[in-house]
Short mmCIF file of C-alpha atoms and ligand atoms in Angstrom, two decimals:
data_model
loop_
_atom_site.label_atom_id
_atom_site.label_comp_id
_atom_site.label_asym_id
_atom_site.label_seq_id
_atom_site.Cartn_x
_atom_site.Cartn_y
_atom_site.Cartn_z
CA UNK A 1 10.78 -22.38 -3.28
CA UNK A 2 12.73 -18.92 -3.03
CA UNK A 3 12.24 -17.39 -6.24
CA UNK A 4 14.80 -14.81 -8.08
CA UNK A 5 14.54 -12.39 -11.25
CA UNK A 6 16.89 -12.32 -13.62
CA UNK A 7 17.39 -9.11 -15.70
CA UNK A 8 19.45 -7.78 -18.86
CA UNK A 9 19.17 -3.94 -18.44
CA UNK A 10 19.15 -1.56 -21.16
CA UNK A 11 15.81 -2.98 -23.00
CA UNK A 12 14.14 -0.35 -25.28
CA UNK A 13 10.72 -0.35 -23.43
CA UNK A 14 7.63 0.28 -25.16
CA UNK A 15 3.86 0.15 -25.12
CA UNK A 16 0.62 -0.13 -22.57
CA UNK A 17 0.46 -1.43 -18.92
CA UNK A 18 -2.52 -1.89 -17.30
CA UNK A 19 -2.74 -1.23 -13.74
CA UNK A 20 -4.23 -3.20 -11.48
CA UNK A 21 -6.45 -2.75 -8.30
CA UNK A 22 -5.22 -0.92 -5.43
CA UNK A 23 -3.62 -3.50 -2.66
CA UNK A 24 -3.92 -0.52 0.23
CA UNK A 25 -8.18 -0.59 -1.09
CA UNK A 26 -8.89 -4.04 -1.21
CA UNK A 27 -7.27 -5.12 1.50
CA UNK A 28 -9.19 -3.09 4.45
CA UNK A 29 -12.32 -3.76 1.83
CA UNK A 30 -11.81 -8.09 2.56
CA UNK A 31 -11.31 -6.70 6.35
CA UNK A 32 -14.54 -4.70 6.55
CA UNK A 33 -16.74 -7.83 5.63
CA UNK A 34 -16.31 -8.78 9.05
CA UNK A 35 -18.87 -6.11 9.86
CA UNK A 36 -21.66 -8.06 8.52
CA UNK A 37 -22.95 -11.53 8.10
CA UNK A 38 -24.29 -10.75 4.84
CA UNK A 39 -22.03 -11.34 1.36
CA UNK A 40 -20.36 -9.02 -0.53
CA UNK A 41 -18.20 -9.19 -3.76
CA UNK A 42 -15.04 -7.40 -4.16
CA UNK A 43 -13.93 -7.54 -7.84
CA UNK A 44 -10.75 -5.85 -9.37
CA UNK A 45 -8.33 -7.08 -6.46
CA UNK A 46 -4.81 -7.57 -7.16
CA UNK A 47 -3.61 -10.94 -7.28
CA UNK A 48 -0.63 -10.74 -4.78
CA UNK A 49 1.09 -11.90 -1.63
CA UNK A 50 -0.63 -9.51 0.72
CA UNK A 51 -3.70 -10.20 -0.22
CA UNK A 52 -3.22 -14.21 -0.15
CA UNK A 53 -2.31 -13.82 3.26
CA UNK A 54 -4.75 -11.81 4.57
CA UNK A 55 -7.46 -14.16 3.32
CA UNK A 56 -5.81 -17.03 4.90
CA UNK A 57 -5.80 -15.21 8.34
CA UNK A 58 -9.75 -14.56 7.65
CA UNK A 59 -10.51 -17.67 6.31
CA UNK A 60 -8.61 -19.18 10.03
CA UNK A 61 -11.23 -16.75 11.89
CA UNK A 62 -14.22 -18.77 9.74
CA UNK A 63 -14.85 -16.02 7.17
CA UNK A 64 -16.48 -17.51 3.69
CA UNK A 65 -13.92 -16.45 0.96
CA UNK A 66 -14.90 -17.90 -2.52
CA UNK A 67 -13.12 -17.10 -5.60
CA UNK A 68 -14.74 -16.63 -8.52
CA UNK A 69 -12.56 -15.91 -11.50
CA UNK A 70 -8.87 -13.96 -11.40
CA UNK A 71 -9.65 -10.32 -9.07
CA UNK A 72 -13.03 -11.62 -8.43
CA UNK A 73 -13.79 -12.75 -4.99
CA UNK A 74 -17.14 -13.81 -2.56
CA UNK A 75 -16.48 -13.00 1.50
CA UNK A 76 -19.23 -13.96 4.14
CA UNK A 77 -18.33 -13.39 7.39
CA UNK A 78 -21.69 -16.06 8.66
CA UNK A 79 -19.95 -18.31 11.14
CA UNK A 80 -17.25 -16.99 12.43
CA UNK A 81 -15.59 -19.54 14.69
CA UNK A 82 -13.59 -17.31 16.82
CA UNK A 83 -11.81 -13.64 17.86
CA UNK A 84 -7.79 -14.78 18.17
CA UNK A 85 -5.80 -14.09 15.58
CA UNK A 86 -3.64 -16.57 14.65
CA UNK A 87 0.07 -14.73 15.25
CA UNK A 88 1.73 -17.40 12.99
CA UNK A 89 -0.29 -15.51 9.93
CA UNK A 90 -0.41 -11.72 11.48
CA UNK A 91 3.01 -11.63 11.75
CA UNK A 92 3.20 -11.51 8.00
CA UNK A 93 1.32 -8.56 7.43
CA UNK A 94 0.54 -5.75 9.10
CA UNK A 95 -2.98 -4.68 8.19
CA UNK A 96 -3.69 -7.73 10.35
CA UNK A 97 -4.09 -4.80 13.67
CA UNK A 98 -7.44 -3.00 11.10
CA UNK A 99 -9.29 -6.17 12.16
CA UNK A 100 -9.78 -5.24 15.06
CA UNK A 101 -11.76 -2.37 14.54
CA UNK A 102 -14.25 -4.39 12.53
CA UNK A 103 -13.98 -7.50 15.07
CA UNK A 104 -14.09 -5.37 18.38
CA UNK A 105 -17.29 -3.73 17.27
CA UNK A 106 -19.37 -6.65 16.06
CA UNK A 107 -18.03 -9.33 18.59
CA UNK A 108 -16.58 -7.49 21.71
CA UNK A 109 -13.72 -8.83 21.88
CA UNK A 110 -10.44 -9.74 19.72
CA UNK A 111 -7.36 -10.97 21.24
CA UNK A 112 -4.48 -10.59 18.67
CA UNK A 113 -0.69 -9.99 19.01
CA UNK A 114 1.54 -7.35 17.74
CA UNK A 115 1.58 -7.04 13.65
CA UNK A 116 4.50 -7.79 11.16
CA UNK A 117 4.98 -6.45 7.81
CA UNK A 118 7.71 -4.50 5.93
CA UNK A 119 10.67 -3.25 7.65
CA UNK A 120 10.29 0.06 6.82
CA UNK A 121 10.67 1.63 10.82
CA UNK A 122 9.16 1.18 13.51
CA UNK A 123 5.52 0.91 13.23
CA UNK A 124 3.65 1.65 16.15
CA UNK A 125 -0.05 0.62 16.95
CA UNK A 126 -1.06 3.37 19.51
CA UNK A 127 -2.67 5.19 17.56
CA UNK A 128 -5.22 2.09 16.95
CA UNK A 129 -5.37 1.07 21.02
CA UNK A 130 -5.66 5.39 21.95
CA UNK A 131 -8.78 5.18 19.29
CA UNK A 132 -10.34 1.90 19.60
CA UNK A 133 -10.29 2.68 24.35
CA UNK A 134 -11.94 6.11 23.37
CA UNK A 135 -14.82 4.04 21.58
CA UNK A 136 -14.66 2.24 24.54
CA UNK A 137 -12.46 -0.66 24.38
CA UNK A 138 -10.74 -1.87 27.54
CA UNK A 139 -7.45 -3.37 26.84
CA UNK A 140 -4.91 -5.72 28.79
CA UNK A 141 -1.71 -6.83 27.17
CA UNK A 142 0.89 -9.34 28.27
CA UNK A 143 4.07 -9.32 26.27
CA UNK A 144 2.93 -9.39 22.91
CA UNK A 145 -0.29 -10.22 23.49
CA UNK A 146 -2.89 -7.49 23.39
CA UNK A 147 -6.61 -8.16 24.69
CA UNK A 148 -9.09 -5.72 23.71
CA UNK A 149 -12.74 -6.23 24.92
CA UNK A 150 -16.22 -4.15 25.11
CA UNK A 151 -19.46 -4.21 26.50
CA UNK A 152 -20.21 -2.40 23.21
CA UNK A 153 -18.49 0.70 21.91
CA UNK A 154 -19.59 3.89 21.68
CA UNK A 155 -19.48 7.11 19.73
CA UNK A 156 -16.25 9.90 20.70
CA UNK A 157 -14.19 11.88 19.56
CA UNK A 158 -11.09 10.96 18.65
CA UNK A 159 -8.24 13.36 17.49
CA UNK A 160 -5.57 11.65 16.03
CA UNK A 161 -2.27 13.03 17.61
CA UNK A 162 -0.56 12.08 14.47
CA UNK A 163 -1.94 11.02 10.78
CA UNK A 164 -2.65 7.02 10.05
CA UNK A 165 -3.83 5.70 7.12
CA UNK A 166 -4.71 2.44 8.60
CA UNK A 167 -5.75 3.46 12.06
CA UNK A 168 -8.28 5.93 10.02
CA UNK A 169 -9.64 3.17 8.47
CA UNK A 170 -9.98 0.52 11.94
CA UNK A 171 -11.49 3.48 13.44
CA UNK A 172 -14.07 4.03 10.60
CA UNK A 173 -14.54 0.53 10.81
CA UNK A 174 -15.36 0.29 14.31
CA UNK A 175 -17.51 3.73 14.89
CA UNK A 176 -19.96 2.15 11.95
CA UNK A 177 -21.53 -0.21 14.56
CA UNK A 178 -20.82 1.32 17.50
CA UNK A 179 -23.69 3.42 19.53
CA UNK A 180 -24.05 7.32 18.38
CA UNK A 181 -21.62 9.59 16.83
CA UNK A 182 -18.04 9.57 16.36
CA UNK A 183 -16.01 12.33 15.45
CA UNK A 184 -12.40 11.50 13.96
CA UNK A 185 -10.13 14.62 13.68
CA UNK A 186 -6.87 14.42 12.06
CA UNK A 187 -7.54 12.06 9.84
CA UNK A 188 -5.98 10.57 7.34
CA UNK A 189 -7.40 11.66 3.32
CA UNK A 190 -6.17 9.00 1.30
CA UNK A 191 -7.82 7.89 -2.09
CA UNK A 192 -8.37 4.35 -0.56
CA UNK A 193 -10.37 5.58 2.41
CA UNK A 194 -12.77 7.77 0.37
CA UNK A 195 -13.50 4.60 -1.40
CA UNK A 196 -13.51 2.12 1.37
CA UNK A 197 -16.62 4.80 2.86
CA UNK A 198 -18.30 5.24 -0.17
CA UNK A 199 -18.59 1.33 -0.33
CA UNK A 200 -19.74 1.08 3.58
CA UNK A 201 -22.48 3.73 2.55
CA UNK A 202 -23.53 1.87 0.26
CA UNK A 203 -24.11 -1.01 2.18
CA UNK A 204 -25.82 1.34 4.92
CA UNK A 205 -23.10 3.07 6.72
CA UNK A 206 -23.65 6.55 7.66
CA UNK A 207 -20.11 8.23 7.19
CA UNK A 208 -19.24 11.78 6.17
CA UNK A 209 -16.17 13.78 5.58
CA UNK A 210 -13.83 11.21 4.42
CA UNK A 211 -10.87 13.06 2.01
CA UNK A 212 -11.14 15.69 4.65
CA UNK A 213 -9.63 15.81 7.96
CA UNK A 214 -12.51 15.24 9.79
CA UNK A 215 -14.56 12.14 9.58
CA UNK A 216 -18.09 12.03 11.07
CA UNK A 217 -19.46 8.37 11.31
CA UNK A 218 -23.05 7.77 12.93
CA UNK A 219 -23.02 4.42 14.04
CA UNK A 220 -25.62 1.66 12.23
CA UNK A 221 -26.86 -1.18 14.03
CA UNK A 222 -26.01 -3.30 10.85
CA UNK A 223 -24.74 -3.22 6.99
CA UNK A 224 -26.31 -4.67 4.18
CA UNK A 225 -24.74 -7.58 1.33
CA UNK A 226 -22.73 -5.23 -1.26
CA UNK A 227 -20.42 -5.16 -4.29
CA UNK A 228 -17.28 -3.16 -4.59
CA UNK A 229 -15.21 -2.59 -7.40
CA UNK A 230 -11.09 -1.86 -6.11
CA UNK A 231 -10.34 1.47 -7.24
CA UNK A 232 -7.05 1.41 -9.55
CA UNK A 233 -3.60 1.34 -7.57
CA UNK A 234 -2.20 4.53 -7.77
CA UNK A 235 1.37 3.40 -6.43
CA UNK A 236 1.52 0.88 -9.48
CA UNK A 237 0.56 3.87 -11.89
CA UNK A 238 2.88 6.25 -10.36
CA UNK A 239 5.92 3.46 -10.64
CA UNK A 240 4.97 2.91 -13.92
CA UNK A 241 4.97 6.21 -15.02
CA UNK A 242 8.65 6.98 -13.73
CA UNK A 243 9.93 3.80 -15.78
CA UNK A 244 8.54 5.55 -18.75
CA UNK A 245 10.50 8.71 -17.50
CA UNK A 246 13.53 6.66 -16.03
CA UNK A 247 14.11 4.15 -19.65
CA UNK A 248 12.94 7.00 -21.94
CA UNK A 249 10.32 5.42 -23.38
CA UNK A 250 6.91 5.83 -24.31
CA UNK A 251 4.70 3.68 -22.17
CA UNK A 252 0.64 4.08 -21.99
CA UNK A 253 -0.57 3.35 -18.11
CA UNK A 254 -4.44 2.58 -18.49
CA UNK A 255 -6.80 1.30 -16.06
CA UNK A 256 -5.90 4.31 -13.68
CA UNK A 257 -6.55 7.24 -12.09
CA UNK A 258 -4.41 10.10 -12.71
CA UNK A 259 -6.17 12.53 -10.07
CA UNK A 260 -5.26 10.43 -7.18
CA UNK A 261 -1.45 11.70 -8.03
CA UNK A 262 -1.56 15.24 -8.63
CA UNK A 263 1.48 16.00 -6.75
CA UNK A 264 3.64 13.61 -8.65
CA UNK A 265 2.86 14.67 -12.14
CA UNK A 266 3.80 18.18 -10.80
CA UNK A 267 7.46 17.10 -9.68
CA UNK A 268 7.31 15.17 -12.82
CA UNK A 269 7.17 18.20 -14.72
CA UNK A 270 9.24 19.99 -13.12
CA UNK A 271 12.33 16.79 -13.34
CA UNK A 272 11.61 17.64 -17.12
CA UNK A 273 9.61 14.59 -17.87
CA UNK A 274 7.00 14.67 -20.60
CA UNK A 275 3.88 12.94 -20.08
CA UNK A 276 0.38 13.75 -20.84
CA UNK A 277 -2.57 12.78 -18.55
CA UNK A 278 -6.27 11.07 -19.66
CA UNK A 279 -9.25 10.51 -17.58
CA UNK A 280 -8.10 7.22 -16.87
CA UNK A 281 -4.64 6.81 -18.59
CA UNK A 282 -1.22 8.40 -18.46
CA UNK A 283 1.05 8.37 -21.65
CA UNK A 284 4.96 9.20 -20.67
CA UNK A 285 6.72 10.22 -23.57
CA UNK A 286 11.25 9.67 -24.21
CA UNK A 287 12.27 12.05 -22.33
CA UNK A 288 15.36 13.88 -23.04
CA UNK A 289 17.49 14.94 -19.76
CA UNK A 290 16.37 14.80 -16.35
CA UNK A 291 16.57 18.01 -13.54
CA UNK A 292 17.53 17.19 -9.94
CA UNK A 293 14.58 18.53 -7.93
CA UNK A 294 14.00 18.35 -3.79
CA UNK A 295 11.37 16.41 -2.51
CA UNK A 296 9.33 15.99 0.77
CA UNK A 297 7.24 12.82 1.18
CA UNK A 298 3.56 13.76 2.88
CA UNK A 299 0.49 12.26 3.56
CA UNK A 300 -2.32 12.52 0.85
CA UNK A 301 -2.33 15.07 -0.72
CA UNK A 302 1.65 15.20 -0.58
CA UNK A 303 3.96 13.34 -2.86
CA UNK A 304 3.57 9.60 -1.29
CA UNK A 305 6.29 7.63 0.52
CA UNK A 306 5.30 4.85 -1.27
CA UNK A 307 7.03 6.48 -4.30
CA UNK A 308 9.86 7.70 -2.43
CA UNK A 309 11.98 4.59 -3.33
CA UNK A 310 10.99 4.74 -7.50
CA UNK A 311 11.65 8.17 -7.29
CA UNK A 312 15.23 8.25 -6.26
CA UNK A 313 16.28 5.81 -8.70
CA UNK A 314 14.66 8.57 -11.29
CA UNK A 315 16.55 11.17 -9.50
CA UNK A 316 19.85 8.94 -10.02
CA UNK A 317 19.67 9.76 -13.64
CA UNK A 318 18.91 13.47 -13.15
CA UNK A 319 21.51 16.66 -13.79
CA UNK A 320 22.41 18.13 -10.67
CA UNK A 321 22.12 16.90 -6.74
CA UNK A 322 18.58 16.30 -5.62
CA UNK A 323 17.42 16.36 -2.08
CA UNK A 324 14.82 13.46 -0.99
CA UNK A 325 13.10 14.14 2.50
CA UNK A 326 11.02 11.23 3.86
CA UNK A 327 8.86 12.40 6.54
CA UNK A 328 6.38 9.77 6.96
CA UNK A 329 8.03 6.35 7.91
CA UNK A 330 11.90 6.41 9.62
CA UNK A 331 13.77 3.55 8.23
CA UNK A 332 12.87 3.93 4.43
CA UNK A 333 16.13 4.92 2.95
CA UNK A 334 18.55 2.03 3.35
CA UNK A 335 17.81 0.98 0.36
CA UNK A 336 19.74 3.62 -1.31
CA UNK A 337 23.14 1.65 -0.03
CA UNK A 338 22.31 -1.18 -2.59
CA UNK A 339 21.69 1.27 -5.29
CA UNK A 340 25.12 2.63 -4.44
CA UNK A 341 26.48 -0.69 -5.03
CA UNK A 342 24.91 -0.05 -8.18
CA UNK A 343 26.67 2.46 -9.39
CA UNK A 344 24.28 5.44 -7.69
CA UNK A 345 26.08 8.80 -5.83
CA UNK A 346 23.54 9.21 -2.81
CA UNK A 347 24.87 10.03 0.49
CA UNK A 348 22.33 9.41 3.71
CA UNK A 349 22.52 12.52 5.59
CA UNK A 350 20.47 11.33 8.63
CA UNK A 351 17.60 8.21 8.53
CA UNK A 352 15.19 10.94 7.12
CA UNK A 353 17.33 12.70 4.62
CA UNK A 354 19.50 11.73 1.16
CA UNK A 355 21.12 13.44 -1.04
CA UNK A 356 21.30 12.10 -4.77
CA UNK A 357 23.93 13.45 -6.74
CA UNK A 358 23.13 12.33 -10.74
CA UNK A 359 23.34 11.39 -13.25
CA UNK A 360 25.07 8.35 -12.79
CA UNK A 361 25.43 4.73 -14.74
CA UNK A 362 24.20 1.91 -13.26
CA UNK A 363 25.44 -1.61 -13.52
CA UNK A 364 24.15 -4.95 -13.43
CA UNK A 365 24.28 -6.60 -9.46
CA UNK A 366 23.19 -9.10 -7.62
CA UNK A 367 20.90 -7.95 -5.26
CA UNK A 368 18.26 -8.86 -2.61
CA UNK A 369 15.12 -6.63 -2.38
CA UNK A 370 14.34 -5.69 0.99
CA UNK A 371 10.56 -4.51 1.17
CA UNK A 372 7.97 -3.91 -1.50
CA UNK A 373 8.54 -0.31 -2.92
CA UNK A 374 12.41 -0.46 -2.05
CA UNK A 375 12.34 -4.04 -4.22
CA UNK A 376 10.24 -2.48 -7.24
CA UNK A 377 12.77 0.19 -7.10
CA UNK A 378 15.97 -1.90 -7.38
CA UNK A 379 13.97 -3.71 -10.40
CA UNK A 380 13.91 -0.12 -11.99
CA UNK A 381 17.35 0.26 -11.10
CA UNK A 382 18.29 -2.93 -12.67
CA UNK A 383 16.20 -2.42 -15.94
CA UNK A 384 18.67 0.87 -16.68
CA UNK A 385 21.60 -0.91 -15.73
CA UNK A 386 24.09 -1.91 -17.73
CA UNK A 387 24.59 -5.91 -17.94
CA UNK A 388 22.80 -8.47 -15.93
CA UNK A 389 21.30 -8.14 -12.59
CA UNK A 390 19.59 -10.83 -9.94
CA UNK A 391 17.12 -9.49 -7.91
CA UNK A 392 16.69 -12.07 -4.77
CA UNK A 393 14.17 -12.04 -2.28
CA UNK A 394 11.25 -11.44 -5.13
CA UNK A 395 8.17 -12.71 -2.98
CA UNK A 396 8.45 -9.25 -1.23
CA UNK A 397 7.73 -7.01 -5.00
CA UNK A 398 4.76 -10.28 -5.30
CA UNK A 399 4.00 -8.88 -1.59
CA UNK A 400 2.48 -5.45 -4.08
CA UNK A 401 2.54 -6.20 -7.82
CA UNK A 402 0.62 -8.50 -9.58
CA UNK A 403 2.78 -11.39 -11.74
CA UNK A 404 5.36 -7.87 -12.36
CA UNK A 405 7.65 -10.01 -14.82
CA UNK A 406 5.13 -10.94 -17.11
CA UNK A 407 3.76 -6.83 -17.37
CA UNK A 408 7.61 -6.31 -17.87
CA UNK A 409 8.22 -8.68 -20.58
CA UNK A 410 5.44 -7.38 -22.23
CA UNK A 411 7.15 -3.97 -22.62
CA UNK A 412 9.91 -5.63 -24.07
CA UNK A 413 12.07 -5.80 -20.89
CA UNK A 414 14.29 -8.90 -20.74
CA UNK A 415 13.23 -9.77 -17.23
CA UNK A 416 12.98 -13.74 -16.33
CA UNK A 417 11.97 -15.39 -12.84
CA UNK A 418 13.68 -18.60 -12.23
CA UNK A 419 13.94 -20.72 -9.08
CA UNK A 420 16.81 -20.71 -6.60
N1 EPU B 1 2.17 5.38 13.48
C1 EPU B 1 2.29 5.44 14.85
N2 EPU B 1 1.38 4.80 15.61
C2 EPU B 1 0.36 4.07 15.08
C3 EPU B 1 0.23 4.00 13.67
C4 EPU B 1 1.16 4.68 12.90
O1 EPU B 1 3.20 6.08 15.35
O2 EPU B 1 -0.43 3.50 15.83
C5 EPU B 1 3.15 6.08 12.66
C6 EPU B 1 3.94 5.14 11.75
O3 EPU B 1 5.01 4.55 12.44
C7 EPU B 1 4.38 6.06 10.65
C8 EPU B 1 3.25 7.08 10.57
O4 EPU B 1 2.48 6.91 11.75
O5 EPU B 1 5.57 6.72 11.02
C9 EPU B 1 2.33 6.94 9.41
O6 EPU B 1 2.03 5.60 9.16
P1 EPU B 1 0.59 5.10 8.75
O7 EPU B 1 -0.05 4.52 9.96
O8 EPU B 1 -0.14 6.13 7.98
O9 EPU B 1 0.98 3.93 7.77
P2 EPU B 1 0.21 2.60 7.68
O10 EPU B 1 -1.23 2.87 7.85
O11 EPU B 1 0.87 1.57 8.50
C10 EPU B 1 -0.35 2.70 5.12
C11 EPU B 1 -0.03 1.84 3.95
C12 EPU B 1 1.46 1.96 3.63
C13 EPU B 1 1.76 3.41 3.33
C14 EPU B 1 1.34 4.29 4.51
C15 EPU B 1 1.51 5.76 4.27
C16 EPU B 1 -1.60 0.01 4.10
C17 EPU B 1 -1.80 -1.44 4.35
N3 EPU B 1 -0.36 0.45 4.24
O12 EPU B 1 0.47 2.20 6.17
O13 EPU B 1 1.69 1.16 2.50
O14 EPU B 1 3.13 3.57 3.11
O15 EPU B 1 -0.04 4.05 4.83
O16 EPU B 1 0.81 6.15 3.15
O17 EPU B 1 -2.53 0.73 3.75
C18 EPU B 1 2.98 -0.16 1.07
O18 EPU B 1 1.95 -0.33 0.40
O19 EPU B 1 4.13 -0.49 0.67
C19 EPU B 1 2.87 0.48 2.38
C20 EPU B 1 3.84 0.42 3.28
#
């Protein structure tokens, strides 16, 4: 049943949130067990849509996915039945295309059609197909169905025209068991890939480089059984720390890792936000008024895209007109129209470029979110506003954050779901 929130802005927020693991990490994590045969536990995962779905498309290829208590799960990928992914599930979520690094290299052969996901542009796979034919893949697609086979792939190198997160990842994935040495160059650095190698050395991988731009992977004839702990999400801790900043309230984020953001608690500062940083917490302070600041979205180390949405609504409430530049994905602005219905000032200069002119109230809407970060962002947005708002469409924010209301309420916001 369609599920709504329901939420009286203008709460005095208060307290600790714990963050939760990070959906981009465990995700490719579940997808790399299809390397082996043997079992490995993955504990700290985020209980959310994504990862629901996912499992269901593994458990459909015949991969063993017990769970064993709330974030703790058992995946065996013994007897796997077959290599077709079922397009009914893919077409839900888009890290469905990683599998077939893993599935290519231990199999030969995946057939598989082209991935859904958020509608946040375009979002090519040729980057995957260029990498996974210089490994030696051969490929032959009809419509939307793609065919990839091998006699067994072997070690290249592979220079990434442009950066991918997840094509970094598939081709990690499938250069582990492939025959000699692979060379990725232009890859992408991201937190979640330094982790996803360290766990794949740790089972016997032999991977070097990764948080650099180039990746050097000797290729293993096999991995061992392994346990991996999801590393904290550092898109939840950076949206939490900006509703600190946005409410003005003091709100402890623990469970995280602060060093996997550098570059937003340096705009943070500079917005006039105070905050101060642990090992593994964050503590944002009330903050008294806000600066407009520009801002480019980059790949790691650069301020993430995935923030780019929270951030705005931040920027709403700042002195002065700020200048948002997303460089990364295309069709990640039009959110800012419903925040304008909102009571925002932000004009779209191109499909790449807005200008936010703040500060400005916000009221209470109805409003439908439209992808993950754009949804947490209208939630924001509707937590500052003034009277009630109805967020629609909430199984896309489930899509990313774990039971969200609940951490809400907790902080004192008046947030409630309620069926349709
Ligand atoms: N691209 C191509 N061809 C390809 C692959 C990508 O042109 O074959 C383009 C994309 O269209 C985009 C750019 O390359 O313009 C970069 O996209 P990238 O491939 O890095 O993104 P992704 O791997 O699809 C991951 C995260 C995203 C996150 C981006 C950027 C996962 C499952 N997804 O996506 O997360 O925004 O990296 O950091 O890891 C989210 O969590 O809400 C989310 C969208």
């Amino acid at each position: 049943m369609a599920e709504k929130f329901l939420i009286k802005g203008q709460k005095p927020l208060n307290g600790e949130i714990q963050v939760k693991g990070a959906k981009n990490a465990a995700l490719k994590v579940f997808i790399a067990s299809l390397l082996t045969d043997k079992e490995w536990e993955i504990s700290n995962v985020p209980e959310i849509e994504d990862i629901s779905r996912e499992i269901e498309i593994l458990k459909d290829l015949g991969v063993k996915v017990e769970k064993e208590a709330s974030g703790d799960y058992k995946v065996q990928a013994k007897d796997i039945k077959k290599v077709e992914l079922d397009s009914n599930l893919t077409q839900k979520i888009r890290t469905s295309i990683v599998l077939a690094g893993p599935i290519l290299a231990r199999f030969g052969e995946i057939k598989l059609s082209y991935p859904g996901g958020c509608l946040i542009g375009k979002r090519p796979i040729d980057l995957f197909l260029d990498g996974l034919l210089a490994l030696g893949a051969e490929l032959k697609e009809a419509g939307d169905e793609i065919w990839l086979k091998t006699k067994g792939l072997k070690g290249n190198v592979f220079v990434f025209p442009q950066i991918s997160v997840t094509a970094t990842e598939c081709l990690i994935m499938a250069a582990t068991l492939a025959k000699g040495r692979t060379l990725l160059k232009n890859a992408a650095m991201e937190p979640e890939i330094v982790s996803l190698t360290e766990f794949l050395n740790n089972c016997g991988a032999k991977i070097k480089g990764a948080g650099t731009p180039t990746i050097e992977i000797e290729g293993v004839s096999g991995l061992t059984e392994g346990k991996y702990k999801t590393i904290p999400d550092r898109i939840e801790t950076g949206t939490f720390a900006i509703l600190g900043a946005v409410t003005g309230s003091q709100i402890k984020i623990v469970n995280c890792e602060p060093k996997h953001l550098e570059v937003l608690w340096s705009i943070l500062k500079k917005i006039g936000v105070d905050f101060e940083l642990g090992e593994d917490y964050v503590l944002v302070k009330p903050t008294g008024s806000l600066k407009a600041m520009n801002v480019v979205t980059h790949e790691y180390p650069g301020f993430p895209t995935d923030l780019q949405p929270p951030l705005a609504v931040l920027l709403s409430q700042a002195e002065g007109l700020s200048m948002i530049r997303e460089t990364v994905f295309e069709g990640r602005l039009f959110y800012t129209d419903i925040l304008n219905q909102m009571g925002a000032n932000i004009i779209m200069c191109d499909p790449h470029r807005i200008v936010v002119q703040g500060p400005s109230q916000l009221y209470g809407k109805k409003i439908v979110s439209p992808d993950i970060r754009a949804g947490i962002s209208l939630l924001l947005a509707a937590l500052i506003a003034k009277g009630e708002s109805v967020v629609e469409n909430v199984q896309q924010i489930d899509r990313g954050y774990e039971k969200i209301e609940e951490r809400l309420q907790r902080l004192g916001a008046d947030i409630k779901r309620v069926n349709s």
